[in-house]
Tab-separated table of C-alpha atoms and ligand atoms in Angstrom:
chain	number	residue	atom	x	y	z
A	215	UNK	CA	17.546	29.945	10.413
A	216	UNK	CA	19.117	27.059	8.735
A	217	UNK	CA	18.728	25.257	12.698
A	218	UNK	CA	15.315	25.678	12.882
A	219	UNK	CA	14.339	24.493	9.137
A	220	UNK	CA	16.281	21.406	9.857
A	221	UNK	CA	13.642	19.556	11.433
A	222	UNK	CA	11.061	20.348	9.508
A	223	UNK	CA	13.426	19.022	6.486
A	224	UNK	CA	14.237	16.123	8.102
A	225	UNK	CA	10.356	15.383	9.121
A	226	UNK	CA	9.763	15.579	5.332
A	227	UNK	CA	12.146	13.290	4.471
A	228	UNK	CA	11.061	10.578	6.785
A	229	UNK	CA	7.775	11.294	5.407
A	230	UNK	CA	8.827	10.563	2.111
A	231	UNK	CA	10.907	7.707	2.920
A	232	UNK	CA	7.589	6.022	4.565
A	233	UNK	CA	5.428	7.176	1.623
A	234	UNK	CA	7.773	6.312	-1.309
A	235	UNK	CA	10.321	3.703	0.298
A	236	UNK	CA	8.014	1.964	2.355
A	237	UNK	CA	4.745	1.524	1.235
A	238	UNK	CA	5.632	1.914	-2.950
A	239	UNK	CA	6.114	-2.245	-2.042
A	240	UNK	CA	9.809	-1.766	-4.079
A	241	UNK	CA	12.486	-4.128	-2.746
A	242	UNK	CA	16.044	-3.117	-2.882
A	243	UNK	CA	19.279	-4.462	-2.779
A	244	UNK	CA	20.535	-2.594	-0.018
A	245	UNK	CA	17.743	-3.156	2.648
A	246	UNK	CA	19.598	-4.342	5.288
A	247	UNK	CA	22.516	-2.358	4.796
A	248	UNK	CA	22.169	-0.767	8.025
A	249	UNK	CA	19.906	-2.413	9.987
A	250	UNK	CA	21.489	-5.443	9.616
A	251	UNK	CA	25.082	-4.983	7.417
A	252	UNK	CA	26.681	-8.835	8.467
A	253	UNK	CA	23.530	-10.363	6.845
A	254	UNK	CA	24.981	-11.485	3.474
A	255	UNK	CA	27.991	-13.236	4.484
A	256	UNK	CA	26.225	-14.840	7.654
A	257	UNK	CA	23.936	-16.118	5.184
A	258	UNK	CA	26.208	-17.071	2.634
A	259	UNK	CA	28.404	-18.870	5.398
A	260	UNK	CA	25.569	-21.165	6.843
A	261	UNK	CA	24.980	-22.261	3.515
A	262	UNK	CA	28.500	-22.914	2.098
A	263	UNK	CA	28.960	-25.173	5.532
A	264	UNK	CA	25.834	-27.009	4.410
A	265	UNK	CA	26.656	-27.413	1.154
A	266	UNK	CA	30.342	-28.658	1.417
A	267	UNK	CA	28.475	-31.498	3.827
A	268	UNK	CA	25.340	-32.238	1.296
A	269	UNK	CA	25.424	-30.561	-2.172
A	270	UNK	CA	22.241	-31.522	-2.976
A	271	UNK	CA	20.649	-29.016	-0.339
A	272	UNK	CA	21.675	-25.781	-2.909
A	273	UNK	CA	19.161	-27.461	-5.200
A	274	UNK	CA	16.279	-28.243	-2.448
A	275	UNK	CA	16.656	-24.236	-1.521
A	276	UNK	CA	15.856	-23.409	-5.067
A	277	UNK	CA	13.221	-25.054	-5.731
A	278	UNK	CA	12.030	-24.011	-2.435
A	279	UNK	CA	12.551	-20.535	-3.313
A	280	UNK	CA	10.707	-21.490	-6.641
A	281	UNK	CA	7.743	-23.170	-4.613
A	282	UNK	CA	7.664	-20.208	-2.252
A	283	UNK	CA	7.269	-16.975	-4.472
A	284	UNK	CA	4.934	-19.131	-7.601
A	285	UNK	CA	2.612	-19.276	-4.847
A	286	UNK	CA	1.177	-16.159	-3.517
A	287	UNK	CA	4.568	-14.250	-3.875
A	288	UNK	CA	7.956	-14.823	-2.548
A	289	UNK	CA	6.583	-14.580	1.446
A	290	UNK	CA	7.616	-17.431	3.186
A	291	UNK	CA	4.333	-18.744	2.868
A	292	UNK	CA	5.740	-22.398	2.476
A	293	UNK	CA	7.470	-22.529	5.363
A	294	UNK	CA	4.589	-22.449	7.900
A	295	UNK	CA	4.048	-25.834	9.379
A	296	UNK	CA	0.459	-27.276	9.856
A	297	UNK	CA	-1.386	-27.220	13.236
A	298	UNK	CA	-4.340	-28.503	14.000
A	299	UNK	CA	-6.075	-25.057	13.136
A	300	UNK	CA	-3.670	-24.251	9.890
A	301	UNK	CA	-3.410	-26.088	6.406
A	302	UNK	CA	-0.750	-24.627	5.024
A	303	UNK	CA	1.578	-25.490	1.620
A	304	UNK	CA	3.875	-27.735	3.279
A	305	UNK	CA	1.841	-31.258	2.954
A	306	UNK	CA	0.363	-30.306	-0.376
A	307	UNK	CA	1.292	-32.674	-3.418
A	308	UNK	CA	3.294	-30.959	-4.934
A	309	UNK	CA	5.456	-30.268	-1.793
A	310	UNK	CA	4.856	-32.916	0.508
A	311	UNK	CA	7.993	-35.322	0.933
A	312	UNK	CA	9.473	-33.572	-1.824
A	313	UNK	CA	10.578	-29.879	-1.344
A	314	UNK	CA	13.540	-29.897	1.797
A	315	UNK	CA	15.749	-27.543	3.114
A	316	UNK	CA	13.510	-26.358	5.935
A	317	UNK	CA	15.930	-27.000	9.010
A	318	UNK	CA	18.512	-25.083	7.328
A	319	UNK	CA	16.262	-22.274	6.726
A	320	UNK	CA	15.456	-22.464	10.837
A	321	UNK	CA	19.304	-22.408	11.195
A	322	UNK	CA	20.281	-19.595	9.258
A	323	UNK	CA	16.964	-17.714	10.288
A	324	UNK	CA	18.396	-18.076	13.944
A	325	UNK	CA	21.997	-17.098	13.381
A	326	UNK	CA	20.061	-14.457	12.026
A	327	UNK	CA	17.690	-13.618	14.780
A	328	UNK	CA	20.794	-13.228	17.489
A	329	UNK	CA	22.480	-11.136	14.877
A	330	UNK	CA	19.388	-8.938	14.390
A	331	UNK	CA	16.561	-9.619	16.206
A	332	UNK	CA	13.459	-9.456	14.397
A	333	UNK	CA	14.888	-7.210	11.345
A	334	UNK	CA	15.067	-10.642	8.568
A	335	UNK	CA	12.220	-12.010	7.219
A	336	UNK	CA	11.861	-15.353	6.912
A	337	UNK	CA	11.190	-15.033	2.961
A	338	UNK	CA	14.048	-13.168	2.326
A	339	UNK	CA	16.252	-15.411	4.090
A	340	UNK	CA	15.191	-17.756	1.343
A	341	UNK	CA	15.841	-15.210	-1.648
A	342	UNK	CA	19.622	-15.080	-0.499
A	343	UNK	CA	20.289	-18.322	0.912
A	344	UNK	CA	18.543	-19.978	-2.526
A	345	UNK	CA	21.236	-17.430	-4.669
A	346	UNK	CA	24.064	-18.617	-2.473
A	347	UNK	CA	23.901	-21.985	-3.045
A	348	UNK	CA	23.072	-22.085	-6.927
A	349	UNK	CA	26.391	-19.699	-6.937
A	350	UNK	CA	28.431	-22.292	-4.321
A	351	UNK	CA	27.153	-25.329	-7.281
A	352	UNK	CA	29.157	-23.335	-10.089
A	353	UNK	CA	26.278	-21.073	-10.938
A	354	UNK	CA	25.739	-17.561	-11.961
A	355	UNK	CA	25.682	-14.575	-9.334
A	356	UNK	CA	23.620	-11.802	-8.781
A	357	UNK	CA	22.503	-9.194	-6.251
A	358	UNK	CA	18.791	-9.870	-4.468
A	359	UNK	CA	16.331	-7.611	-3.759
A	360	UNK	CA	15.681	-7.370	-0.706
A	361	UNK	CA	12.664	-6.035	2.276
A	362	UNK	CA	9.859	-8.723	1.404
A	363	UNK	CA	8.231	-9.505	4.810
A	364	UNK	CA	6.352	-12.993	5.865
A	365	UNK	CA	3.035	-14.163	5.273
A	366	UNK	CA	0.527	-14.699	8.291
A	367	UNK	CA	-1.467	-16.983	6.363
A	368	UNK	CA	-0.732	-19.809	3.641
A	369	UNK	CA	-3.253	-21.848	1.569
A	370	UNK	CA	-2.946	-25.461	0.446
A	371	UNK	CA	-5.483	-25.207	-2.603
A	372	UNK	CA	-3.617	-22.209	-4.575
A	373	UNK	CA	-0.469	-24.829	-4.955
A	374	UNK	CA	-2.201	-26.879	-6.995
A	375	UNK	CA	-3.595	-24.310	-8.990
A	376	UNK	CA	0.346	-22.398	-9.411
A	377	UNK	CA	2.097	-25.275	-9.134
A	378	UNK	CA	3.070	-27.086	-12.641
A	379	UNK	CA	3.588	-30.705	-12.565
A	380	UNK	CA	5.595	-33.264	-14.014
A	381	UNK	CA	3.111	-34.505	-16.399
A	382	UNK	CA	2.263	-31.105	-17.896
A	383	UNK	CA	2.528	-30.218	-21.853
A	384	UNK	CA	4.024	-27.776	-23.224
A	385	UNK	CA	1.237	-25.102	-23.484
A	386	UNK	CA	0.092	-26.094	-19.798
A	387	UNK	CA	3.439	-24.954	-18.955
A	388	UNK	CA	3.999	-21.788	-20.893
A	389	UNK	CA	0.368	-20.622	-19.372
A	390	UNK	CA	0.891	-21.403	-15.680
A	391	UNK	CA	4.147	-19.330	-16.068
A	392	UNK	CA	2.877	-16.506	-18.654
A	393	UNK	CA	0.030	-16.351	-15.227
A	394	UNK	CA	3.152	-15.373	-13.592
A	395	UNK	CA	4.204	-13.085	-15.970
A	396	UNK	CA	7.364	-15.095	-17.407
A	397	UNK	CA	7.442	-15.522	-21.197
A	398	UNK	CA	8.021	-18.705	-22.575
A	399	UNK	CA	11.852	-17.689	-22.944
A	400	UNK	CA	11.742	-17.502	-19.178
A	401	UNK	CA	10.066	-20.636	-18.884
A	402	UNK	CA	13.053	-22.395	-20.544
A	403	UNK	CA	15.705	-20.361	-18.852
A	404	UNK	CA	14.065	-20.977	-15.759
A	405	UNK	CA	13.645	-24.909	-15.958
A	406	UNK	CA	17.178	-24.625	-16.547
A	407	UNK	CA	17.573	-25.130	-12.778
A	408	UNK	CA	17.223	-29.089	-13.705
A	409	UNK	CA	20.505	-28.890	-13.777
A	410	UNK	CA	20.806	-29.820	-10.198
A	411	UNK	CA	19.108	-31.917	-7.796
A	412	UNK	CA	17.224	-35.140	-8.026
A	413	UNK	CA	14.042	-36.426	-8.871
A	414	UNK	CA	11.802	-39.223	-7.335
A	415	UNK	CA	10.547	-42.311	-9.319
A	416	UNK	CA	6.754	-41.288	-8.827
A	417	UNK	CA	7.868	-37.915	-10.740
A	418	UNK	CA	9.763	-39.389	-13.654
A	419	UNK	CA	7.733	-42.963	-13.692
A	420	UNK	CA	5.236	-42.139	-16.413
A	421	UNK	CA	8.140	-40.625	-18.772
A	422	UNK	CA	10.388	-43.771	-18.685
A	423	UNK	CA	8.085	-46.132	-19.258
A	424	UNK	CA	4.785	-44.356	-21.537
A	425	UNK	CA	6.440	-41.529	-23.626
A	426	UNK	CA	8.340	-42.585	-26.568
A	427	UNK	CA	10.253	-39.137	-27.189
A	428	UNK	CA	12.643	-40.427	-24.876
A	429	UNK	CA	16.306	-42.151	-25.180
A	430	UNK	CA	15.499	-46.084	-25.461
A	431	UNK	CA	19.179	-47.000	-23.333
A	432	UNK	CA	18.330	-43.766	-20.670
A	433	UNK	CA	14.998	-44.714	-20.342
A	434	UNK	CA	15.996	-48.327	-19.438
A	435	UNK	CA	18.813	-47.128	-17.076
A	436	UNK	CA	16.110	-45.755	-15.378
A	437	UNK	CA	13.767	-48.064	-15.160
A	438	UNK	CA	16.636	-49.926	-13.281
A	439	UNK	CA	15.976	-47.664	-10.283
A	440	UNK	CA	12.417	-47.185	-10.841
A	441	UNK	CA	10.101	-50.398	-11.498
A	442	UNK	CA	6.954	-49.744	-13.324
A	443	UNK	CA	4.930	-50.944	-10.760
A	444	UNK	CA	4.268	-48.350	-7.669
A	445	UNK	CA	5.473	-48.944	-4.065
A	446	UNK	CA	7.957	-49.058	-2.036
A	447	UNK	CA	10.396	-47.284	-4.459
A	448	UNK	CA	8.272	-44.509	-5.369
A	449	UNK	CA	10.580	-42.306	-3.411
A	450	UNK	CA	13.861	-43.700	-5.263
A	451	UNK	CA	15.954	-40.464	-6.467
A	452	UNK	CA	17.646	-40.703	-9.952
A	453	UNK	CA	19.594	-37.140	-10.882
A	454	UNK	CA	18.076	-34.471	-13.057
A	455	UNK	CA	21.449	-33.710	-15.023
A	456	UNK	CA	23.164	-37.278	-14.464
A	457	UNK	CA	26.249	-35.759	-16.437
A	458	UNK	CA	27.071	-32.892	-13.831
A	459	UNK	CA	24.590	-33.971	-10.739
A	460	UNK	CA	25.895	-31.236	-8.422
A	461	UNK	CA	26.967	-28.502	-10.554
A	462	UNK	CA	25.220	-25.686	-12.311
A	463	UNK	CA	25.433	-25.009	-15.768
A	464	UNK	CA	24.072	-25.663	-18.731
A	465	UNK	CA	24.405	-30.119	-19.593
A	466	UNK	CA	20.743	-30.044	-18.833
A	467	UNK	CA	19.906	-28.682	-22.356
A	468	UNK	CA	22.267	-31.122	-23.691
A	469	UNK	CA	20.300	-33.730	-21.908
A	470	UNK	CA	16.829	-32.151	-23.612
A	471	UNK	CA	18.182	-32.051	-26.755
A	472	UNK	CA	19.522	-35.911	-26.892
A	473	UNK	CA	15.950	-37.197	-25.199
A	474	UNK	CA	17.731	-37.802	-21.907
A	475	UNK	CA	15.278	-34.953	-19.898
A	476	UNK	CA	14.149	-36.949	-17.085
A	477	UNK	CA	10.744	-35.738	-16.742
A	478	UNK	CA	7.974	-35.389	-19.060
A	479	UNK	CA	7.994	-31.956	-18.162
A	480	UNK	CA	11.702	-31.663	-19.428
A	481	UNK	CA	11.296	-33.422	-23.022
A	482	UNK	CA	8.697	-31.045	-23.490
A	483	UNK	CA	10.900	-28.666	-24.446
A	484	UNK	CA	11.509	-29.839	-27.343
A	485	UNK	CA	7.834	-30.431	-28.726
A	486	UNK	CA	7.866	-26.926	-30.303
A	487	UNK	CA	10.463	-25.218	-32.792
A	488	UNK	CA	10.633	-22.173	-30.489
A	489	UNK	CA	11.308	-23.702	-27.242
A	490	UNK	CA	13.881	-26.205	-28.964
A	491	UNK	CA	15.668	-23.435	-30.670
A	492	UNK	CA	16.388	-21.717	-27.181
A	493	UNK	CA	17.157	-25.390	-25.624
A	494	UNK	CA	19.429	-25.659	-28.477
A	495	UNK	CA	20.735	-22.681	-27.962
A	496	UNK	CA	21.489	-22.762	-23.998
A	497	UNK	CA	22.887	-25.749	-24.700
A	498	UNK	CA	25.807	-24.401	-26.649
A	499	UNK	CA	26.146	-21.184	-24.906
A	500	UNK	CA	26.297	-21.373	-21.047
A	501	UNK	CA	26.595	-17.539	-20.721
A	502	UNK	CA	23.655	-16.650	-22.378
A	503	UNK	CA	22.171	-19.375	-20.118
A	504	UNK	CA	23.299	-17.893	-16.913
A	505	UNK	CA	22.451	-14.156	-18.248
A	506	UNK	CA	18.684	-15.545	-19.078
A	507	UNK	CA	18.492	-17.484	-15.873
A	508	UNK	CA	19.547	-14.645	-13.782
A	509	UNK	CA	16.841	-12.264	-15.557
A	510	UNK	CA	13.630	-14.981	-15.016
A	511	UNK	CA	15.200	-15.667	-11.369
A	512	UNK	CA	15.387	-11.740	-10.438
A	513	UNK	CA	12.195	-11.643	-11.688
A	514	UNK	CA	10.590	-14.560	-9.616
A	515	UNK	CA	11.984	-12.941	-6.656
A	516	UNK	CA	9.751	-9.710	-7.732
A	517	UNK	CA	6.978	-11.691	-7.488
A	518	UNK	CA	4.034	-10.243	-5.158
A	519	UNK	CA	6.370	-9.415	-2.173
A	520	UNK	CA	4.771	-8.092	0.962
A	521	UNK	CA	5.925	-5.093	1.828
A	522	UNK	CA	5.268	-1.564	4.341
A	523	UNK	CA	2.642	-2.568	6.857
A	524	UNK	CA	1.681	-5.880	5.578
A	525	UNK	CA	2.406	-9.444	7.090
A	526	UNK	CA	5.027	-9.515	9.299
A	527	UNK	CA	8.878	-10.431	10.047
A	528	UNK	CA	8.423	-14.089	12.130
A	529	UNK	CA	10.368	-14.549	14.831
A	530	UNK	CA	10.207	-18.811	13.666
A	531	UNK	CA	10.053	-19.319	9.944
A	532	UNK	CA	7.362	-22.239	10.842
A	533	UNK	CA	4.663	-20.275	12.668
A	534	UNK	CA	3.248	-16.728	12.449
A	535	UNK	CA	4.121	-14.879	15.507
B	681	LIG	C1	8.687	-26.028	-15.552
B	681	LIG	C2	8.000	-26.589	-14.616
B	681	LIG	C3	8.606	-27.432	-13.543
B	681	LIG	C4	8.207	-28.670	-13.183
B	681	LIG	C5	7.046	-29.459	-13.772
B	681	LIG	C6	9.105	-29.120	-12.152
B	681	LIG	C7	9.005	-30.341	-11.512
B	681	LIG	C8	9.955	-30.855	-10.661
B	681	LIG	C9	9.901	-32.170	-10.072
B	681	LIG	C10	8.779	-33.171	-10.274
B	681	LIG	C11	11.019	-32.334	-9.329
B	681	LIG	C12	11.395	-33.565	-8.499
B	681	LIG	C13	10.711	-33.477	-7.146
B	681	LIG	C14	10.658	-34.801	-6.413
B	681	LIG	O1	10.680	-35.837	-7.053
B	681	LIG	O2	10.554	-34.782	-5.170
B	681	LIG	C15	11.785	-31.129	-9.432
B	681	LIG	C16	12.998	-30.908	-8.822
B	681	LIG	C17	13.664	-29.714	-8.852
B	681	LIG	N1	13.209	-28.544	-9.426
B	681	LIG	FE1	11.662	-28.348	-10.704
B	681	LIG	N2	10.025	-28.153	-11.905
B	681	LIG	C18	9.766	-27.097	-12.716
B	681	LIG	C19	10.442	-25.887	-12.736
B	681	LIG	C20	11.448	-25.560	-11.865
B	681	LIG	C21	11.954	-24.227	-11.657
B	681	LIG	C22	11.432	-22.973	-12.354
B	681	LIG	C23	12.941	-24.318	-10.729
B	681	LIG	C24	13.795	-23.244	-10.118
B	681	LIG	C25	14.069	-22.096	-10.701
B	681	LIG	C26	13.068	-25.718	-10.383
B	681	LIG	C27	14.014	-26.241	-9.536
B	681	LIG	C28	14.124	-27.571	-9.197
B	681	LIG	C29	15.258	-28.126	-8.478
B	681	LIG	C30	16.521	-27.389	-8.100
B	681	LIG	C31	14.957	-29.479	-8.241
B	681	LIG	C32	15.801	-30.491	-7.450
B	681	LIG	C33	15.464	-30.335	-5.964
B	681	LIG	C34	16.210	-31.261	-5.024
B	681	LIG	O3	17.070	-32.044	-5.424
B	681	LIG	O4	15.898	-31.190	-3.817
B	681	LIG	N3	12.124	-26.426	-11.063
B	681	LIG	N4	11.108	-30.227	-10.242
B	682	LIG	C1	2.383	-36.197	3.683
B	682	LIG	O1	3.214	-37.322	3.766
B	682	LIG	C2	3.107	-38.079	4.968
B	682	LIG	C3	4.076	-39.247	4.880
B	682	LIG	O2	5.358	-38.815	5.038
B	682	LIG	C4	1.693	-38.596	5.131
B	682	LIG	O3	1.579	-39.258	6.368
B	682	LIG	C5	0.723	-37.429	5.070
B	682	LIG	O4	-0.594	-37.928	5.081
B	682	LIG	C6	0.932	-36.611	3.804
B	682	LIG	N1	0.082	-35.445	3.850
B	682	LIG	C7	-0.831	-35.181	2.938
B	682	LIG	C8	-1.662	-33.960	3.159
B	682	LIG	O5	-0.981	-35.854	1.940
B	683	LIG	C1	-2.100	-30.104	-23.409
B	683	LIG	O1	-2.921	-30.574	-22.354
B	683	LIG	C2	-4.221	-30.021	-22.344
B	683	LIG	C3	-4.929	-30.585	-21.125
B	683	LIG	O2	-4.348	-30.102	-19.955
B	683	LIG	C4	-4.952	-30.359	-23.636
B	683	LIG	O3	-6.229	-29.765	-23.655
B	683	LIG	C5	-4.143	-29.859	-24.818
B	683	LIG	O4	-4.742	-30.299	-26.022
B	683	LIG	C6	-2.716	-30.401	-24.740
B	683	LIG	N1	-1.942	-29.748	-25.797
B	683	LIG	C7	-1.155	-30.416	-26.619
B	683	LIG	C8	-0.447	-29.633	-27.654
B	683	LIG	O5	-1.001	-31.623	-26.527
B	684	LIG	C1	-1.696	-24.288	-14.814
B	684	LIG	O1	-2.000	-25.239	-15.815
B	684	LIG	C2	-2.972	-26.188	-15.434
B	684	LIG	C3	-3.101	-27.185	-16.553
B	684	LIG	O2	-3.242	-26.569	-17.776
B	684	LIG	C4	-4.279	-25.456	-15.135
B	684	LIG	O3	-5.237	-26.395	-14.668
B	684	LIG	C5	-4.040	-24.397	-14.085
B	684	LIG	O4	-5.225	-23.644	-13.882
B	684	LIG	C6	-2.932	-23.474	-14.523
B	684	LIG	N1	-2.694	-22.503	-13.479
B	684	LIG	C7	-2.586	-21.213	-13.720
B	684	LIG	C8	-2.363	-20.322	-12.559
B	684	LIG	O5	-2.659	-20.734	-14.843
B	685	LIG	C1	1.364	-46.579	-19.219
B	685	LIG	O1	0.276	-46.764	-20.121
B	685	LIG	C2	-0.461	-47.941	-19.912
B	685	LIG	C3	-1.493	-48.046	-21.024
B	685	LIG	O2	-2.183	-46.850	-21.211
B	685	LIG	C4	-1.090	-47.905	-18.516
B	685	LIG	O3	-1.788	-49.082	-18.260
B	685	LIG	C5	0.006	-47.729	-17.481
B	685	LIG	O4	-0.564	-47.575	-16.187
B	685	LIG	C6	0.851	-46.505	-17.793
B	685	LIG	N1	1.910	-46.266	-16.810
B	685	LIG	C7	2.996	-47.033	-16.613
B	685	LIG	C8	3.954	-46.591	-15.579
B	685	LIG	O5	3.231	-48.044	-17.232
């Protein structure tokens, strides 16, 4: 008796594992556990062997990560190349010359692929390898959710519209993320990520030489590496966090709060006694920074995944199969 109801038991359960597991679009932390349990560390290898040679690359998978799910969802959508029949994000403004990290994406992705061939997608790939390397730069921890699968299409329009720039206000920047869903509290937890990485001169220009809620010796420190005039040193790099370039934590608010933000982005901050209460306040407490930051960046990672039948897991994080 119990034999022959055992099918039927285990039919239902399938059933509801498709129904409820699948298609409910629900990551989890535990995706892979089975289908592919070596994942995490394989991941978090790659990256700690790219990190210990360029430190800078934990910050370029961030914002890539960041660049990734504010557009359309976290689904790999900006790593698809352009062909001559596909625009995608990569050569947009916002992106173009400026996010990196894509050939170490394509190496981890095919570690991953002879490890478990087409199980990983491409955007999840970037979820973990993004969390390893803010945690290898001194950073919080925490477990990602996991099962997101890859976009087969991208569009170069939607990041401008998603996309915030450098030269955005305050209230342009609390509604492109509250369109997210973030609350301004996010917003400043989340910009917290200025704490590593670097910045161009075409991205900082404006600030350093037009915006007088800035430093007067930073600003000309600055200007040192970035003349007024544009060129042939609009690509120049100054840091984001001079005081602790490669390491996570929480100087960047310091920097805010003493007018040494490098963008105009960053000082804005400051413009509002809510926003420069919390700046204030990550400033002199990096836990609550790193328990706020984890939140927003758990969130982001929740951000319009697809999941069950739709997209697909690419076999070559630059093309759709
Ligand atoms: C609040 C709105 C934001 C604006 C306007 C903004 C803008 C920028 C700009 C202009 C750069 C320099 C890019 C270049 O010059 O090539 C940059 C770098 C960076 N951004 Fe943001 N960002 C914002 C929020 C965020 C968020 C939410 C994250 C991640 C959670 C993030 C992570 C980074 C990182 C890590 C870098 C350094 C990248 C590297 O060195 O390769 N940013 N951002
Ligand atoms: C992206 O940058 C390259 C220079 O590296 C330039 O040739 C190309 O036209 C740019 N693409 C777009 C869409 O602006
Ligand atoms: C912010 O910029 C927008 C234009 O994008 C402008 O309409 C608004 O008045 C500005 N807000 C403040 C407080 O400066
Ligand atoms: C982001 O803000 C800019 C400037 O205020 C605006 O043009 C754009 O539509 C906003 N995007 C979203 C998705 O809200
Ligand atoms: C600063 O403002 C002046 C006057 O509005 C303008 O001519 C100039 O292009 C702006 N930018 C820089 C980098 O000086």
């Amino acid at each position: 008796m119990a034999n022959s109801l055992f099918p039927t038991v285990t039919v239902h359960f399938a059933f509801l594992l498709v129904f409820f597991g699948i298609t409910s679009g629900q990551l989890s932390t535990n995706y892979y556990s089975y289908s592919c349990p070596t994942l995490l560390p394989t991941v978090k290898s790659i990256v700690a062997s790219a990190v210990a040679k360029e430190p800078r690359i934990g910050a370029s998978l961030l914002r890539l990560f960041f660049h990734d799910c504010f557009v359309n969802g976290c689904d790999g959508s900006i790593l698809l190349d352009d062909t001559p029949t596909f625009t995608g994000e990569k050569a947009a403004k916002a992106n173009n010359n400026s996010v990196r990290g894509f050939e170490l994406i394509d190496q981890i992705k095919s570690t991953v692929e002879q490890l478990c061939p087409a199980t990983v997608s491409c955007a999840d790939i970037l979820a973990i390898s993004s969390r390893d390397g803010v945690v290898l730069m001194g950073g919080p921890t925490w477990e990602v959710k996991l099962g997101r699968r890859d976009s087969r299409t991208a569009r170069r329009a939607l990041v401008k519209k998603y996309i915030p720039t450098p030269s955005f206000n305050l209230s342009n920047l609390i509604s492109n993320f509250s369109a997210q869903g973030f609350s301004t509290k996010d917003l400043v937890a989340l910009t917290g990520a200025h704490t590593i990485g670097l910045s161009r001169c075409v991205n900082f220009r404006e600030h350093i030489y037009n915006d007088s809620n800035i430093d007067a010796a930073f600003a000309m420190r600055r200007q040192a590496v970035c003349p007024r005039k544009s060129g042939s040193d609009d690509n120049n790099l100054a840091p984001l966090d001079p005081k602790t370039i490669m390491t996570f934590d929480n100087h960047y608010f310091k920097n805010v709060l003493r007018n040494k933000g490098l963008l105009h982005s960053d000082q804005e901050l400051l413009t509002e006694r809510y926003t420069a209460s919390l700046v204030k306040f990550y400033s002199r407490n990096n836990d609550a920074f790193f328990t706020d930051f984890t939140s927003a960046i758990i969130k982001m990672g929740d951000l319009r995944p697809l999941t069950g039948r739709k997209g697909e897991i690419r076999n070559n994080c630059r093309r759709k199969n």
